PDB file of C-alpha atoms in Angstrom:
ATOM      1  CA  UNK A   1      -1.468 -11.848 -17.377  1.00  0.00           C
ATOM      2  CA  UNK A   2      -1.006  -8.261 -16.313  1.00  0.00           C
ATOM      3  CA  UNK A   3       0.116  -7.700 -12.759  1.00  0.00           C
ATOM      4  CA  UNK A   4       1.453  -4.317 -10.975  1.00  0.00           C
ATOM      5  CA  UNK A   5       2.623  -4.955  -7.382  1.00  0.00           C
ATOM      6  CA  UNK A   6       3.936  -2.703  -4.669  1.00  0.00           C
ATOM      7  CA  UNK A   7       7.314  -4.084  -4.098  1.00  0.00           C
ATOM      8  CA  UNK A   8       8.843  -4.247  -0.534  1.00  0.00           C
ATOM      9  CA  UNK A   9      12.395  -3.463  -0.091  1.00  0.00           C
ATOM     10  CA  UNK A  10      13.656  -6.856   1.544  1.00  0.00           C
ATOM     11  CA  UNK A  11      15.889  -4.746   3.696  1.00  0.00           C
ATOM     12  CA  UNK A  12      13.209  -2.189   4.898  1.00  0.00           C
ATOM     13  CA  UNK A  13      13.296  -3.592   8.482  1.00  0.00           C
ATOM     14  CA  UNK A  14      17.099  -3.401   8.874  1.00  0.00           C
ATOM     15  CA  UNK A  15      19.175  -0.790  10.313  1.00  0.00           C
ATOM     16  CA  UNK A  16      20.604   0.102   6.922  1.00  0.00           C
ATOM     17  CA  UNK A  17      17.685  -0.599   4.359  1.00  0.00           C
ATOM     18  CA  UNK A  18      19.863   0.014   1.305  1.00  0.00           C
ATOM     19  CA  UNK A  19      19.380  -3.014  -1.335  1.00  0.00           C
ATOM     20  CA  UNK A  20      21.662  -3.574  -4.167  1.00  0.00           C
ATOM     21  CA  UNK A  21      20.567  -6.095  -6.749  1.00  0.00           C
ATOM     22  CA  UNK A  22      23.276  -7.631  -9.011  1.00  0.00           C
ATOM     23  CA  UNK A  23      21.175  -8.814 -11.910  1.00  0.00           C
ATOM     24  CA  UNK A  24      22.596 -11.016 -14.817  1.00  0.00           C
ATOM     25  CA  UNK A  25      19.964 -11.898 -17.605  1.00  0.00           C
ATOM     26  CA  UNK A  26      16.688 -12.766 -15.348  1.00  0.00           C
ATOM     27  CA  UNK A  27      18.582 -13.748 -12.403  1.00  0.00           C
ATOM     28  CA  UNK A  28      19.007 -11.313  -9.449  1.00  0.00           C
ATOM     29  CA  UNK A  29      21.197 -11.416  -6.326  1.00  0.00           C
ATOM     30  CA  UNK A  30      19.813 -11.467  -3.716  1.00  0.00           C
ATOM     31  CA  UNK A  31      16.659 -13.140  -4.982  1.00  0.00           C
ATOM     32  CA  UNK A  32      13.999 -10.710  -5.192  1.00  0.00           C
ATOM     33  CA  UNK A  33      10.984 -12.376  -7.010  1.00  0.00           C
ATOM     34  CA  UNK A  34       9.185  -9.258  -7.983  1.00  0.00           C
ATOM     35  CA  UNK A  35      11.956  -7.298  -9.854  1.00  0.00           C
ATOM     36  CA  UNK A  36      10.786  -8.554 -13.317  1.00  0.00           C
ATOM     37  CA  UNK A  37       7.091  -7.637 -13.035  1.00  0.00           C
ATOM     38  CA  UNK A  38       5.406  -4.217 -13.163  1.00  0.00           C
ATOM     39  CA  UNK A  39       5.972  -2.435  -9.683  1.00  0.00           C
ATOM     40  CA  UNK A  40       6.171   0.438  -7.726  1.00  0.00           C
ATOM     41  CA  UNK A  41       7.899   0.912  -4.247  1.00  0.00           C
ATOM     42  CA  UNK A  42       8.081   3.733  -1.794  1.00  0.00           C
ATOM     43  CA  UNK A  43      12.015   3.939  -2.194  1.00  0.00           C
ATOM     44  CA  UNK A  44      14.076   5.749  -4.651  1.00  0.00           C
ATOM     45  CA  UNK A  45      15.883   3.714  -7.389  1.00  0.00           C
ATOM     46  CA  UNK A  46      19.096   4.230  -9.374  1.00  0.00           C
ATOM     47  CA  UNK A  47      20.050   1.405 -12.284  1.00  0.00           C
ATOM     48  CA  UNK A  48      23.205   1.274 -14.081  1.00  0.00           C
ATOM     49  CA  UNK A  49      23.862  -0.976 -16.941  1.00  0.00           C
ATOM     50  CA  UNK A  50      26.961  -2.798 -17.005  1.00  0.00           C
ATOM     51  CA  UNK A  51      26.635  -4.931 -20.087  1.00  0.00           C
ATOM     52  CA  UNK A  52      24.419  -5.079 -23.131  1.00  0.00           C
ATOM     53  CA  UNK A  53      20.927  -3.601 -23.112  1.00  0.00           C
ATOM     54  CA  UNK A  54      18.142  -3.207 -20.481  1.00  0.00           C
ATOM     55  CA  UNK A  55      14.624  -2.061 -21.337  1.00  0.00           C
ATOM     56  CA  UNK A  56      12.567   0.040 -18.826  1.00  0.00           C
ATOM     57  CA  UNK A  57       8.802   0.235 -18.981  1.00  0.00           C
ATOM     58  CA  UNK A  58       7.441   3.054 -17.190  1.00  0.00           C
ATOM     59  CA  UNK A  59       3.627   3.109 -16.808  1.00  0.00           C
ATOM     60  CA  UNK A  60       2.239   5.853 -19.158  1.00  0.00           C
ATOM     61  CA  UNK A  61       5.488   6.154 -21.104  1.00  0.00           C
ATOM     62  CA  UNK A  62       7.035   4.879 -24.285  1.00  0.00           C
ATOM     63  CA  UNK A  63       9.806   2.034 -23.240  1.00  0.00           C
ATOM     64  CA  UNK A  64      13.192   3.356 -22.556  1.00  0.00           C
ATOM     65  CA  UNK A  65      16.298   1.311 -23.823  1.00  0.00           C
ATOM     66  CA  UNK A  66      19.459   1.685 -21.797  1.00  0.00           C
ATOM     67  CA  UNK A  67      22.781   0.678 -23.248  1.00  0.00           C
ATOM     68  CA  UNK A  68      25.901  -0.307 -21.450  1.00  0.00           C
ATOM     69  CA  UNK A  69      27.287   2.491 -19.275  1.00  0.00           C
ATOM     70  CA  UNK A  70      23.950   4.166 -19.135  1.00  0.00           C
ATOM     71  CA  UNK A  71      21.840   4.788 -16.138  1.00  0.00           C
ATOM     72  CA  UNK A  72      18.233   5.747 -15.002  1.00  0.00           C
ATOM     73  CA  UNK A  73      16.728   7.265 -11.911  1.00  0.00           C
ATOM     74  CA  UNK A  74      13.383   6.369 -11.033  1.00  0.00           C
ATOM     75  CA  UNK A  75      11.277   8.434  -8.550  1.00  0.00           C
ATOM     76  CA  UNK A  76       9.493   6.353  -5.702  1.00  0.00           C
ATOM     77  CA  UNK A  77       5.910   5.512  -6.362  1.00  0.00           C
ATOM     78  CA  UNK A  78       6.352   5.334 -10.084  1.00  0.00           C
ATOM     79  CA  UNK A  79       5.324   2.142 -11.571  1.00  0.00           C
ATOM     80  CA  UNK A  80       8.011   0.418 -13.805  1.00  0.00           C
ATOM     81  CA  UNK A  81       9.303  -2.890 -14.940  1.00  0.00           C
ATOM     82  CA  UNK A  82      12.961  -3.844 -15.957  1.00  0.00           C
ATOM     83  CA  UNK A  83      13.662  -6.144 -18.782  1.00  0.00           C
ATOM     84  CA  UNK A  84      17.172  -7.059 -19.388  1.00  0.00           C
ATOM     85  CA  UNK A  85      18.370  -8.859 -22.537  1.00  0.00           C
ATOM     86  CA  UNK A  86      19.418 -12.450 -22.084  1.00  0.00           C
ATOM     87  CA  UNK A  87      23.210 -11.152 -22.093  1.00  0.00           C
ATOM     88  CA  UNK A  88      22.572  -8.016 -19.939  1.00  0.00           C
ATOM     89  CA  UNK A  89      23.714  -7.129 -16.538  1.00  0.00           C
ATOM     90  CA  UNK A  90      23.017  -4.233 -14.353  1.00  0.00           C
ATOM     91  CA  UNK A  91      23.209  -3.018 -10.773  1.00  0.00           C
ATOM     92  CA  UNK A  92      20.034  -1.470  -9.063  1.00  0.00           C
ATOM     93  CA  UNK A  93      20.250   0.657  -6.132  1.00  0.00           C
ATOM     94  CA  UNK A  94      17.365   0.999  -3.848  1.00  0.00           C
ATOM     95  CA  UNK A  95      16.928   3.249  -0.802  1.00  0.00           C
ATOM     96  CA  UNK A  96      14.570   5.520   1.194  1.00  0.00           C
ATOM     97  CA  UNK A  97      14.625   9.285   0.517  1.00  0.00           C
ATOM     98  CA  UNK A  98      15.655   9.992   4.357  1.00  0.00           C
ATOM     99  CA  UNK A  99      19.116   8.934   3.281  1.00  0.00           C
ATOM    100  CA  UNK A 100      19.574  12.220   1.619  1.00  0.00           C
ATOM    101  CA  UNK A 101      18.001  14.416   4.357  1.00  0.00           C
ATOM    102  CA  UNK A 102      20.721  14.224   6.812  1.00  0.00           C
ATOM    103  CA  UNK A 103      18.974  15.141  10.421  1.00  0.00           C
ATOM    104  CA  UNK A 104      15.349  15.980  11.138  1.00  0.00           C
ATOM    105  CA  UNK A 105      15.430  19.894  11.072  1.00  0.00           C
ATOM    106  CA  UNK A 106      18.331  19.888   8.373  1.00  0.00           C
ATOM    107  CA  UNK A 107      17.785  22.333   5.478  1.00  0.00           C
ATOM    108  CA  UNK A 108      18.136  19.404   3.278  1.00  0.00           C
ATOM    109  CA  UNK A 109      14.784  18.169   4.411  1.00  0.00           C
ATOM    110  CA  UNK A 110      12.780  20.780   2.363  1.00  0.00           C
ATOM    111  CA  UNK A 111      15.601  20.818  -0.469  1.00  0.00           C
ATOM    112  CA  UNK A 112      15.180  17.049  -1.050  1.00  0.00           C
ATOM    113  CA  UNK A 113      11.351  16.834  -0.606  1.00  0.00           C
ATOM    114  CA  UNK A 114      10.700  19.633  -2.948  1.00  0.00           C
ATOM    115  CA  UNK A 115      12.962  18.157  -5.430  1.00  0.00           C
ATOM    116  CA  UNK A 116      11.578  14.694  -5.265  1.00  0.00           C
ATOM    117  CA  UNK A 117       7.911  15.929  -5.269  1.00  0.00           C
ATOM    118  CA  UNK A 118       8.130  18.136  -8.381  1.00  0.00           C
ATOM    119  CA  UNK A 119       5.054  17.268 -10.426  1.00  0.00           C
ATOM    120  CA  UNK A 120       7.298  16.569 -13.589  1.00  0.00           C
ATOM    121  CA  UNK A 121      10.026  14.468 -11.966  1.00  0.00           C
ATOM    122  CA  UNK A 122       9.234  10.703 -12.561  1.00  0.00           C
ATOM    123  CA  UNK A 123      12.573   9.565 -14.166  1.00  0.00           C
ATOM    124  CA  UNK A 124      15.981  10.849 -15.439  1.00  0.00           C
ATOM    125  CA  UNK A 125      18.422   9.135 -17.885  1.00  0.00           C
ATOM    126  CA  UNK A 126      21.933   9.686 -17.477  1.00  0.00           C
ATOM    127  CA  UNK A 127      24.751   9.013 -20.374  1.00  0.00           C
ATOM    128  CA  UNK A 128      27.938  10.623 -21.064  1.00  0.00           C
ATOM    129  CA  UNK A 129      26.746  13.705 -23.096  1.00  0.00           C
ATOM    130  CA  UNK A 130      27.664  16.033 -20.205  1.00  0.00           C
ATOM    131  CA  UNK A 131      30.267  16.563 -17.422  1.00  0.00           C
ATOM    132  CA  UNK A 132      27.900  16.098 -14.645  1.00  0.00           C
ATOM    133  CA  UNK A 133      26.138  12.951 -15.907  1.00  0.00           C
ATOM    134  CA  UNK A 134      29.666  11.500 -16.391  1.00  0.00           C
ATOM    135  CA  UNK A 135      30.246  12.283 -12.731  1.00  0.00           C
ATOM    136  CA  UNK A 136      26.946  10.786 -11.724  1.00  0.00           C
ATOM    137  CA  UNK A 137      27.867   7.473 -13.834  1.00  0.00           C
ATOM    138  CA  UNK A 138      31.488   7.490 -12.339  1.00  0.00           C
ATOM    139  CA  UNK A 139      29.827   7.576  -8.770  1.00  0.00           C
ATOM    140  CA  UNK A 140      27.383   4.651  -9.711  1.00  0.00           C
ATOM    141  CA  UNK A 141      30.526   2.688 -10.540  1.00  0.00           C
ATOM    142  CA  UNK A 142      31.952   3.559  -7.249  1.00  0.00           C
ATOM    143  CA  UNK A 143      28.960   2.178  -5.471  1.00  0.00           C
ATOM    144  CA  UNK A 144      29.310  -1.116  -7.500  1.00  0.00           C
ATOM    145  CA  UNK A 145      32.862  -1.338  -6.100  1.00  0.00           C
ATOM    146  CA  UNK A 146      31.694  -0.658  -2.770  1.00  0.00           C
ATOM    147  CA  UNK A 147      29.524  -3.702  -3.004  1.00  0.00           C
ATOM    148  CA  UNK A 148      32.315  -6.034  -4.159  1.00  0.00           C
ATOM    149  CA  UNK A 149      34.824  -4.680  -1.385  1.00  0.00           C
ATOM    150  CA  UNK A 150      32.685  -3.923   1.497  1.00  0.00           C
ATOM    151  CA  UNK A 151      34.412  -2.334   4.430  1.00  0.00           C
ATOM    152  CA  UNK A 152      32.545  -3.259   7.768  1.00  0.00           C
ATOM    153  CA  UNK A 153      33.729  -0.070   9.467  1.00  0.00           C
ATOM    154  CA  UNK A 154      33.012   2.554   6.618  1.00  0.00           C
ATOM    155  CA  UNK A 155      30.630   0.862   4.186  1.00  0.00           C
ATOM    156  CA  UNK A 156      27.343   2.477   5.140  1.00  0.00           C
ATOM    157  CA  UNK A 157      29.053   5.954   5.519  1.00  0.00           C
ATOM    158  CA  UNK A 158      30.493   5.728   2.023  1.00  0.00           C
ATOM    159  CA  UNK A 159      27.245   4.677   0.410  1.00  0.00           C
ATOM    160  CA  UNK A 160      25.492   7.573   2.087  1.00  0.00           C
ATOM    161  CA  UNK A 161      28.144  10.067   1.017  1.00  0.00           C
ATOM    162  CA  UNK A 162      28.011   8.671  -2.843  1.00  0.00           C
ATOM    163  CA  UNK A 163      24.293   8.904  -2.666  1.00  0.00           C
ATOM    164  CA  UNK A 164      24.461  12.356  -1.586  1.00  0.00           C
ATOM    165  CA  UNK A 165      26.893  13.414  -4.161  1.00  0.00           C
ATOM    166  CA  UNK A 166      24.660  12.109  -6.715  1.00  0.00           C
ATOM    167  CA  UNK A 167      21.451  14.298  -5.663  1.00  0.00           C
ATOM    168  CA  UNK A 168      23.759  17.247  -5.149  1.00  0.00           C
ATOM    169  CA  UNK A 169      24.589  17.057  -8.808  1.00  0.00           C
ATOM    170  CA  UNK A 170      20.887  16.657  -9.629  1.00  0.00           C
ATOM    171  CA  UNK A 171      19.957  19.550  -7.664  1.00  0.00           C
ATOM    172  CA  UNK A 172      22.561  21.881  -9.517  1.00  0.00           C
ATOM    173  CA  UNK A 173      22.015  20.620 -13.086  1.00  0.00           C
ATOM    174  CA  UNK A 174      18.401  19.533 -13.467  1.00  0.00           C
ATOM    175  CA  UNK A 175      16.076  22.109 -14.830  1.00  0.00           C
ATOM    176  CA  UNK A 176      12.246  21.887 -14.988  1.00  0.00           C
ATOM    177  CA  UNK A 177      12.363  21.350 -18.690  1.00  0.00           C
ATOM    178  CA  UNK A 178      14.643  18.276 -18.431  1.00  0.00           C
ATOM    179  CA  UNK A 179      12.380  16.354 -16.082  1.00  0.00           C
ATOM    180  CA  UNK A 180       9.738  13.875 -17.332  1.00  0.00           C
ATOM    181  CA  UNK A 181       6.336  13.577 -15.465  1.00  0.00           C
ATOM    182  CA  UNK A 182       2.615  12.507 -15.535  1.00  0.00           C
ATOM    183  CA  UNK A 183      -0.439  13.529 -13.848  1.00  0.00           C
ATOM    184  CA  UNK A 184       0.392  12.481 -10.321  1.00  0.00           C
ATOM    185  CA  UNK A 185      -3.479  12.466  -9.430  1.00  0.00           C
ATOM    186  CA  UNK A 186      -4.050   9.574 -11.747  1.00  0.00           C
ATOM    187  CA  UNK A 187      -0.983   7.832 -10.183  1.00  0.00           C
ATOM    188  CA  UNK A 188      -2.068   8.135  -6.916  1.00  0.00           C
ATOM    189  CA  UNK A 189      -5.837   6.758  -7.580  1.00  0.00           C
ATOM    190  CA  UNK A 190      -4.497   3.701  -9.465  1.00  0.00           C
ATOM    191  CA  UNK A 191      -2.114   3.057  -6.586  1.00  0.00           C
ATOM    192  CA  UNK A 192      -4.928   3.195  -4.094  1.00  0.00           C
ATOM    193  CA  UNK A 193      -7.139   0.851  -6.319  1.00  0.00           C
ATOM    194  CA  UNK A 194      -4.354  -1.686  -6.942  1.00  0.00           C
ATOM    195  CA  UNK A 195      -3.316  -1.735  -3.371  1.00  0.00           C
ATOM    196  CA  UNK A 196      -7.036  -2.356  -2.426  1.00  0.00           C
ATOM    197  CA  UNK A 197      -7.310  -5.172  -5.136  1.00  0.00           C
ATOM    198  CA  UNK A 198      -4.069  -6.711  -3.799  1.00  0.00           C
ATOM    199  CA  UNK A 199      -5.309  -6.948  -0.165  1.00  0.00           C
ATOM    200  CA  UNK A 200      -8.973  -7.905  -1.039  1.00  0.00           C
ATOM    201  CA  UNK A 201      -8.864 -10.092  -4.275  1.00  0.00           C
ATOM    202  CA  UNK A 202     -10.129 -12.860  -2.462  1.00  0.00           C
ATOM    203  CA  UNK A 203     -13.458 -11.218  -1.643  1.00  0.00           C
ATOM    204  CA  UNK A 204     -16.222  -9.863  -3.917  1.00  0.00           C
ATOM    205  CA  UNK A 205     -14.905  -6.187  -5.108  1.00  0.00           C
ATOM    206  CA  UNK A 206     -17.122  -3.948  -7.080  1.00  0.00           C
ATOM    207  CA  UNK A 207     -16.318  -0.634  -9.128  1.00  0.00           C
ATOM    208  CA  UNK A 208     -18.226   1.044  -6.513  1.00  0.00           C
ATOM    209  CA  UNK A 209     -15.779  -0.355  -3.839  1.00  0.00           C
ATOM    210  CA  UNK A 210     -12.629   0.875  -5.758  1.00  0.00           C
ATOM    211  CA  UNK A 211     -14.107   4.349  -6.553  1.00  0.00           C
ATOM    212  CA  UNK A 212     -15.148   4.753  -2.852  1.00  0.00           C
ATOM    213  CA  UNK A 213     -11.433   3.835  -1.869  1.00  0.00           C
ATOM    214  CA  UNK A 214      -9.835   6.432  -4.334  1.00  0.00           C
ATOM    215  CA  UNK A 215     -12.535   8.992  -3.422  1.00  0.00           C
ATOM    216  CA  UNK A 216     -13.687   9.377  -7.073  1.00  0.00           C
ATOM    217  CA  UNK A 217     -16.865   8.530  -8.953  1.00  0.00           C
ATOM    218  CA  UNK A 218     -17.158   5.350 -10.807  1.00  0.00           C
ATOM    219  CA  UNK A 219     -16.712   6.754 -14.180  1.00  0.00           C
ATOM    220  CA  UNK A 220     -13.519   8.447 -13.166  1.00  0.00           C
ATOM    221  CA  UNK A 221     -12.243   5.388 -11.698  1.00  0.00           C
ATOM    222  CA  UNK A 222     -12.839   3.716 -15.074  1.00  0.00           C
ATOM    223  CA  UNK A 223     -11.051   6.618 -16.812  1.00  0.00           C
ATOM    224  CA  UNK A 224      -7.991   6.206 -14.702  1.00  0.00           C
ATOM    225  CA  UNK A 225      -7.630   2.546 -15.523  1.00  0.00           C
ATOM    226  CA  UNK A 226      -8.113   2.904 -19.042  1.00  0.00           C
ATOM    227  CA  UNK A 227      -5.537   5.910 -19.271  1.00  0.00           C
ATOM    228  CA  UNK A 228      -2.797   4.113 -17.383  1.00  0.00           C
ATOM    229  CA  UNK A 229      -3.441   0.476 -17.496  1.00  0.00           C
ATOM    230  CA  UNK A 230      -5.515   0.218 -20.811  1.00  0.00           C
ATOM    231  CA  UNK A 231      -7.844  -2.245 -19.131  1.00  0.00           C
ATOM    232  CA  UNK A 232     -10.846  -2.132 -16.746  1.00  0.00           C
ATOM    233  CA  UNK A 233     -10.565  -2.604 -12.980  1.00  0.00           C
ATOM    234  CA  UNK A 234     -12.659  -5.770 -13.495  1.00  0.00           C
ATOM    235  CA  UNK A 235     -10.108  -7.316 -16.027  1.00  0.00           C
ATOM    236  CA  UNK A 236      -7.156  -6.321 -13.931  1.00  0.00           C
ATOM    237  CA  UNK A 237      -8.875  -8.133 -10.663  1.00  0.00           C
ATOM    238  CA  UNK A 238      -9.063 -11.444 -12.972  1.00  0.00           C
ATOM    239  CA  UNK A 239      -5.629 -11.163 -14.041  1.00  0.00           C
ATOM    240  CA  UNK A 240      -4.334 -10.706 -10.599  1.00  0.00           C
ATOM    241  CA  UNK A 241      -6.660 -13.556  -9.366  1.00  0.00           C
ATOM    242  CA  UNK A 242      -5.375 -16.094 -12.350  1.00  0.00           C
ATOM    243  CA  UNK A 243      -1.773 -14.892 -11.346  1.00  0.00           C
ATOM    244  CA  UNK A 244      -2.244 -15.881  -7.836  1.00  0.00           C
ATOM    245  CA  UNK A 245      -3.796 -19.228  -8.990  1.00  0.00           C
ATOM    246  CA  UNK A 246      -0.945 -19.895 -11.554  1.00  0.00           C
ATOM    247  CA  UNK A 247       1.496 -19.578  -8.495  1.00  0.00           C
ATOM    248  CA  UNK A 248      -0.586 -21.830  -6.162  1.00  0.00           C
ATOM    249  CA  UNK A 249      -0.788 -24.390  -8.831  1.00  0.00           C
ATOM    250  CA  UNK A 250       3.086 -24.594  -9.275  1.00  0.00           C
ATOM    251  CA  UNK A 251       3.883 -24.192  -5.647  1.00  0.00           C
ATOM    252  CA  UNK A 252       1.135 -25.853  -3.504  1.00  0.00           C
ATOM    253  CA  UNK A 253      -0.608 -29.140  -3.260  1.00  0.00           C
ATOM    254  CA  UNK A 254      -3.997 -27.539  -2.956  1.00  0.00           C
ATOM    255  CA  UNK A 255      -6.686 -28.948  -5.163  1.00  0.00           C
ATOM    256  CA  UNK A 256      -7.988 -26.933  -8.091  1.00  0.00           C
ATOM    257  CA  UNK A 257     -11.247 -26.449  -6.358  1.00  0.00           C
ATOM    258  CA  UNK A 258      -9.657 -25.045  -3.310  1.00  0.00           C
ATOM    259  CA  UNK A 259      -7.280 -22.674  -5.265  1.00  0.00           C
ATOM    260  CA  UNK A 260     -10.288 -21.418  -7.104  1.00  0.00           C
ATOM    261  CA  UNK A 261     -12.140 -20.535  -3.955  1.00  0.00           C
ATOM    262  CA  UNK A 262      -8.879 -19.135  -2.299  1.00  0.00           C
ATOM    263  CA  UNK A 263      -8.286 -16.640  -5.094  1.00  0.00           C
ATOM    264  CA  UNK A 264     -11.898 -15.434  -5.237  1.00  0.00           C
ATOM    265  CA  UNK A 265     -13.854 -17.674  -7.689  1.00  0.00           C
ATOM    266  CA  UNK A 266     -17.130 -18.965  -6.641  1.00  0.00           C
ATOM    267  CA  UNK A 267     -17.383 -21.401  -9.391  1.00  0.00           C
ATOM    268  CA  UNK A 268     -14.534 -23.788 -10.396  1.00  0.00           C
ATOM    269  CA  UNK A 269     -16.072 -24.437 -13.747  1.00  0.00           C
ATOM    270  CA  UNK A 270     -15.699 -20.661 -14.309  1.00  0.00           C
ATOM    271  CA  UNK A 271     -12.414 -20.445 -13.103  1.00  0.00           C
ATOM    272  CA  UNK A 272     -11.256 -23.215 -15.347  1.00  0.00           C
ATOM    273  CA  UNK A 273     -12.570 -21.495 -18.440  1.00  0.00           C
ATOM    274  CA  UNK A 274     -10.998 -18.292 -17.590  1.00  0.00           C
ATOM    275  CA  UNK A 275      -7.667 -19.819 -16.605  1.00  0.00           C
ATOM    276  CA  UNK A 276      -7.418 -21.737 -20.123  1.00  0.00           C
ATOM    277  CA  UNK A 277      -8.427 -18.640 -21.807  1.00  0.00           C
ATOM    278  CA  UNK A 278      -5.493 -16.818 -20.158  1.00  0.00           C
ATOM    279  CA  UNK A 279      -2.863 -19.468 -20.252  1.00  0.00           C
ATOM    280  CA  UNK A 280      -3.694 -21.835 -23.176  1.00  0.00           C
ATOM    281  CA  UNK A 281      -4.000 -24.754 -20.517  1.00  0.00           C
ATOM    282  CA  UNK A 282      -6.345 -26.123 -18.154  1.00  0.00           C
ATOM    283  CA  UNK A 283      -5.582 -25.564 -14.388  1.00  0.00           C
ATOM    284  CA  UNK A 284      -4.374 -29.411 -14.176  1.00  0.00           C
ATOM    285  CA  UNK A 285      -2.292 -29.363 -17.259  1.00  0.00           C
ATOM    286  CA  UNK A 286      -0.616 -26.156 -16.207  1.00  0.00           C
ATOM    287  CA  UNK A 287       0.311 -27.659 -12.861  1.00  0.00           C
ATOM    288  CA  UNK A 288       2.072 -30.472 -14.682  1.00  0.00           C
ATOM    289  CA  UNK A 289       3.877 -28.355 -17.292  1.00  0.00           C
TER     290      UNK A 289
END
């Protein structure tokens, strides 16, 4: 069942909202349940593969396979999914862009903002094909070591310094022809629609509701969904509701009837038919698997 979520940085409300996920196979530390599904977030992300292969699915692109000692930068608000092999391990570094901007009136403010907002910068892959990319890979390994050997006194300052080194190298070496990007207009519209669905899925949602939220016509709303998700808004809404229902079946004592109504289905029988069509099991059988 397709699902694309707006993933929240679990350290967002701390004094230093820098999240490092250490992932082995399909297990992440610290626990971060949304990291395996397609998602976007408001932070920047760097991923370094430590072992075996990791597949990165970015919405609108062909899948990218990263090998050991390769890395990727994913810009904020870009929907993506990280699928490691069973034997893979990697580190994911997630942080807000203001980490790179120094102080409020700093010249770095515009420099970083202009770089990140480039219409054709969605992601960048790093390997050992050039000296500057090797430097970035080395810095990422230094960031890994910082996690293993945290110094209470200087840890945050060291992290900030290393992140700024990476983005200074990018500023000096990346040309527009090296960047990869899609039409940000469609991305923005889809994010608006999905955010609305995620907040109102328990209610009656029409195509007109979504089109109004995204300030587009109904036909343009349909086109955006087909273009990026290869499905209709209605089918996405159904999938999202069924995902919520599946979670409640496994993690609550609510009755099937109560779950059906909670996730937005008025008729329990209709819910049961759709759930079985998607999962191959009736809601009750799914609960006891």
